[in-house]
DNA sequence: AGTTGTTTTTGAAATCATTACAAAATTACA
DNA sequence: TGTAATTTTGTAATGATTTCAAAAACAACT
């Protein structure tokens, strides 16, 4: 019970800290992103939240994520060219995406903190480092069964 | 004349080197990507090539780019979450994308060559480093006119 | 050249993610 | 309360991509 309440409060505070009014829907989505470190898509969030919020609209999920991203409360990942994934984590880190099952895994950046390039041509606001390849599970399953979409 | 022929030959050789049969369409698209370092989308390639190849189909551009990417003859960039961009350049480099006009600029990686992470969880095949922000032109135009889509 | 089998291209239709929009619901606050 | 501003909702429109089957191009062989 404590942890549940704590997450709600954390999420609420996080929204306020980023200048976002904590509506019921925004809170639910922010809380979802803080609890699930799976880098979900709009549809994943929408489908997972709907059982407990039957009136939730897909458009609201789109709208809310747009607001969260604009206010830097959440990160939009472009690692998957088919659809956007969202990340509630704040500390800088990279991502690995399995080209077979689509799973996205956090990659610690440790000390390879990669200097932001200096240029007269542009001003950098965000950095995204993406690795692609096969995850351990998909390497193993390769010969054997078809195990797609297990980890999305 | 020499340079034109040279690009055709380079493109042809590039396809063959990557185990791709050089059909007329594949050659035209590969040549286009070697000559235009603008990281074009499917539609940009399709529209630019059509005047000289009126029978070209958009589906063919999709099919061809899929083949080129599968054979590592071309890089698919996920830097833009709305649509895929393609890069005919071979040497490793990063990209900057202007969030206002959408232009994509090559970023030299120099010696900050960023070690590929070692992990038992996955095997890395590709790395993509993407910067986002405002390009010099859009910073200047900010107060003034609307100059969107100039550099796509 | 002519035949046959394989690969590639083509265009139309289908799908999927996202955006636009206007009405309804909720909230802020005078 | 009442009124204005914000947020949510559902539907319809858009845009990118995929599917698919037929047509065209190509390769190998006679």
CSV table of N, CA and C in Angstrom, one decimal, chain B residues 25-79:
chain,number,residue,atom,x,y,z
B,25,UNK,N,16.2,0.0,-61.5
B,25,UNK,CA,15.7,0.8,-60.3
B,25,UNK,C,16.6,0.8,-59.2
B,26,UNK,N,17.2,-0.4,-58.8
B,26,UNK,CA,18.1,-0.4,-57.7
B,26,UNK,C,19.3,0.5,-57.9
B,27,UNK,N,19.8,0.5,-59.1
B,27,UNK,CA,20.9,1.3,-59.5
B,27,UNK,C,20.6,2.8,-59.3
B,28,UNK,N,19.4,3.2,-59.8
B,28,UNK,CA,19.0,4.6,-59.8
B,28,UNK,C,18.9,5.0,-58.3
B,29,UNK,N,18.3,4.2,-57.5
B,29,UNK,CA,18.2,4.5,-56.1
B,29,UNK,C,19.5,4.6,-55.3
B,30,UNK,N,20.3,3.6,-55.6
B,30,UNK,CA,21.7,3.6,-55.0
B,30,UNK,C,22.5,4.8,-55.4
B,31,UNK,N,22.4,5.1,-56.7
B,31,UNK,CA,23.1,6.3,-57.2
B,31,UNK,C,22.6,7.5,-56.6
B,32,UNK,N,21.3,7.6,-56.5
B,32,UNK,CA,20.7,8.8,-55.8
B,32,UNK,C,21.2,9.0,-54.4
B,33,UNK,N,21.3,7.9,-53.7
B,33,UNK,CA,21.8,8.0,-52.3
B,33,UNK,C,23.2,8.3,-52.2
B,34,UNK,N,24.0,7.9,-53.2
B,34,UNK,CA,25.4,8.2,-53.2
B,34,UNK,C,25.7,9.7,-53.5
B,35,UNK,N,24.8,10.2,-54.4
B,35,UNK,CA,25.0,11.6,-54.8
B,35,UNK,C,24.4,12.6,-53.9
B,36,UNK,N,23.3,12.2,-53.2
B,36,UNK,CA,22.6,13.2,-52.3
B,36,UNK,C,22.8,12.8,-50.9
B,37,UNK,N,23.5,13.6,-50.2
B,37,UNK,CA,23.8,13.3,-48.8
B,37,UNK,C,22.8,14.0,-47.9
B,38,UNK,N,21.6,14.0,-48.3
B,38,UNK,CA,20.5,14.8,-47.5
B,38,UNK,C,19.7,13.9,-46.6
B,39,UNK,N,20.0,12.5,-46.6
B,39,UNK,CA,19.2,11.6,-45.8
B,39,UNK,C,17.8,11.6,-46.2
B,40,UNK,N,17.5,11.4,-47.4
B,40,UNK,CA,16.1,11.5,-47.9
B,40,UNK,C,15.1,10.4,-47.4
B,41,UNK,N,13.8,10.7,-47.5
B,41,UNK,CA,12.8,9.8,-47.1
B,41,UNK,C,12.4,9.0,-48.4
B,42,UNK,N,11.6,8.0,-48.3
B,42,UNK,CA,11.1,7.3,-49.4
B,42,UNK,C,10.4,8.2,-50.4
B,43,UNK,N,9.6,9.1,-49.9
B,43,UNK,CA,8.9,10.0,-50.8
B,43,UNK,C,9.8,11.0,-51.5
B,44,UNK,N,10.8,11.4,-50.8
B,44,UNK,CA,11.7,12.4,-51.5
B,44,UNK,C,12.4,11.7,-52.6
B,45,UNK,N,12.9,10.5,-52.4
B,45,UNK,CA,13.6,9.7,-53.4
B,45,UNK,C,12.6,9.4,-54.6
B,46,UNK,N,11.4,9.0,-54.3
B,46,UNK,CA,10.4,8.7,-55.3
B,46,UNK,C,10.1,9.9,-56.1
B,47,UNK,N,9.8,11.1,-55.5
B,47,UNK,CA,9.5,12.3,-56.2
B,47,UNK,C,10.6,12.8,-57.1
B,48,UNK,N,11.9,12.7,-56.6
B,48,UNK,CA,13.0,13.2,-57.3
B,48,UNK,C,13.4,12.3,-58.5
B,49,UNK,N,13.1,11.0,-58.3
B,49,UNK,CA,13.5,10.1,-59.4
B,49,UNK,C,12.4,10.0,-60.5
B,50,UNK,N,11.2,10.3,-60.2
B,50,UNK,CA,10.1,10.1,-61.1
B,50,UNK,C,10.2,10.8,-62.4
B,51,UNK,N,10.6,12.1,-62.4
B,51,UNK,CA,10.7,12.8,-63.7
B,51,UNK,C,11.6,12.0,-64.8
B,52,UNK,N,12.6,11.3,-64.3
B,52,UNK,CA,13.5,10.6,-65.2
B,52,UNK,C,13.1,9.1,-65.3
B,53,UNK,N,12.2,8.7,-64.4
B,53,UNK,CA,11.8,7.3,-64.5
B,53,UNK,C,10.3,7.2,-64.2
B,54,UNK,N,9.5,7.6,-65.2
B,54,UNK,CA,8.1,7.8,-65.0
B,54,UNK,C,7.3,6.6,-64.5
B,55,UNK,N,7.9,5.4,-64.8
B,55,UNK,CA,7.1,4.2,-64.5
B,55,UNK,C,7.5,3.7,-63.0
B,56,UNK,N,8.4,4.4,-62.4
B,56,UNK,CA,8.8,4.0,-61.1
B,56,UNK,C,7.7,4.0,-60.1
B,57,UNK,N,7.6,2.9,-59.3
B,57,UNK,CA,6.5,2.8,-58.3
B,57,UNK,C,7.0,3.1,-56.9
B,58,UNK,N,6.2,3.7,-56.1
B,58,UNK,CA,6.6,3.9,-54.7
B,58,UNK,C,6.9,2.6,-54.0
B,59,UNK,N,6.1,1.6,-54.3
B,59,UNK,CA,6.4,0.3,-53.7
B,59,UNK,C,7.8,-0.2,-54.0
B,60,UNK,N,8.2,0.1,-55.3
B,60,UNK,CA,9.6,-0.4,-55.6
B,60,UNK,C,10.6,0.4,-54.8
B,61,UNK,N,10.4,1.6,-54.5
B,61,UNK,CA,11.3,2.4,-53.6
B,61,UNK,C,11.4,1.7,-52.3
B,62,UNK,N,10.2,1.4,-51.7
B,62,UNK,CA,10.1,0.7,-50.4
B,62,UNK,C,10.9,-0.6,-50.5
B,63,UNK,N,10.5,-1.4,-51.5
B,63,UNK,CA,11.2,-2.8,-51.6
B,63,UNK,C,12.7,-2.6,-51.8
B,64,UNK,N,13.1,-1.7,-52.6
B,64,UNK,CA,14.5,-1.6,-52.9
B,64,UNK,C,15.3,-1.2,-51.6
B,65,UNK,N,14.8,-0.2,-50.9
B,65,UNK,CA,15.4,0.3,-49.7
B,65,UNK,C,15.5,-0.9,-48.7
B,66,UNK,N,14.5,-1.7,-48.6
B,66,UNK,CA,14.5,-2.8,-47.7
B,66,UNK,C,15.7,-3.7,-48.0
B,67,UNK,N,15.8,-4.0,-49.3
B,67,UNK,CA,16.9,-4.9,-49.8
B,67,UNK,C,18.2,-4.2,-49.5
B,68,UNK,N,18.4,-3.0,-49.8
B,68,UNK,CA,19.6,-2.3,-49.5
B,68,UNK,C,20.0,-2.3,-48.0
B,69,UNK,N,19.0,-2.1,-47.2
B,69,UNK,CA,19.3,-2.1,-45.7
B,69,UNK,C,19.7,-3.4,-45.2
B,70,UNK,N,18.9,-4.4,-45.7
B,70,UNK,CA,19.2,-5.8,-45.3
B,70,UNK,C,20.6,-6.2,-45.6
B,71,UNK,N,21.1,-5.7,-46.8
B,71,UNK,CA,22.4,-6.1,-47.2
B,71,UNK,C,23.5,-5.1,-46.7
B,72,UNK,N,23.1,-4.2,-45.9
B,72,UNK,CA,24.1,-3.2,-45.3
B,72,UNK,C,24.7,-2.4,-46.4
B,73,UNK,N,24.0,-2.2,-47.5
B,73,UNK,CA,24.5,-1.3,-48.5
B,73,UNK,C,24.1,0.2,-48.2
B,74,UNK,N,23.2,0.3,-47.3
B,74,UNK,CA,22.6,1.6,-47.0
B,74,UNK,C,22.2,1.6,-45.5
B,75,UNK,N,22.1,2.7,-44.9
B,75,UNK,CA,21.7,2.8,-43.5
B,75,UNK,C,20.3,3.4,-43.4
B,76,UNK,N,19.5,2.8,-42.5
B,76,UNK,CA,18.2,3.3,-42.2
B,76,UNK,C,18.3,4.1,-40.9
B,77,UNK,N,17.9,5.4,-41.0
B,77,UNK,CA,18.0,6.2,-39.8
B,77,UNK,C,16.6,6.3,-39.1
B,78,UNK,N,16.6,6.1,-37.8
B,78,UNK,CA,15.3,6.2,-37.1
B,78,UNK,C,15.2,7.6,-36.4
B,79,UNK,N,16.1,8.5,-36.7
B,79,UNK,CA,16.2,9.8,-36.0
B,79,UNK,C,14.9,10.6,-36.0
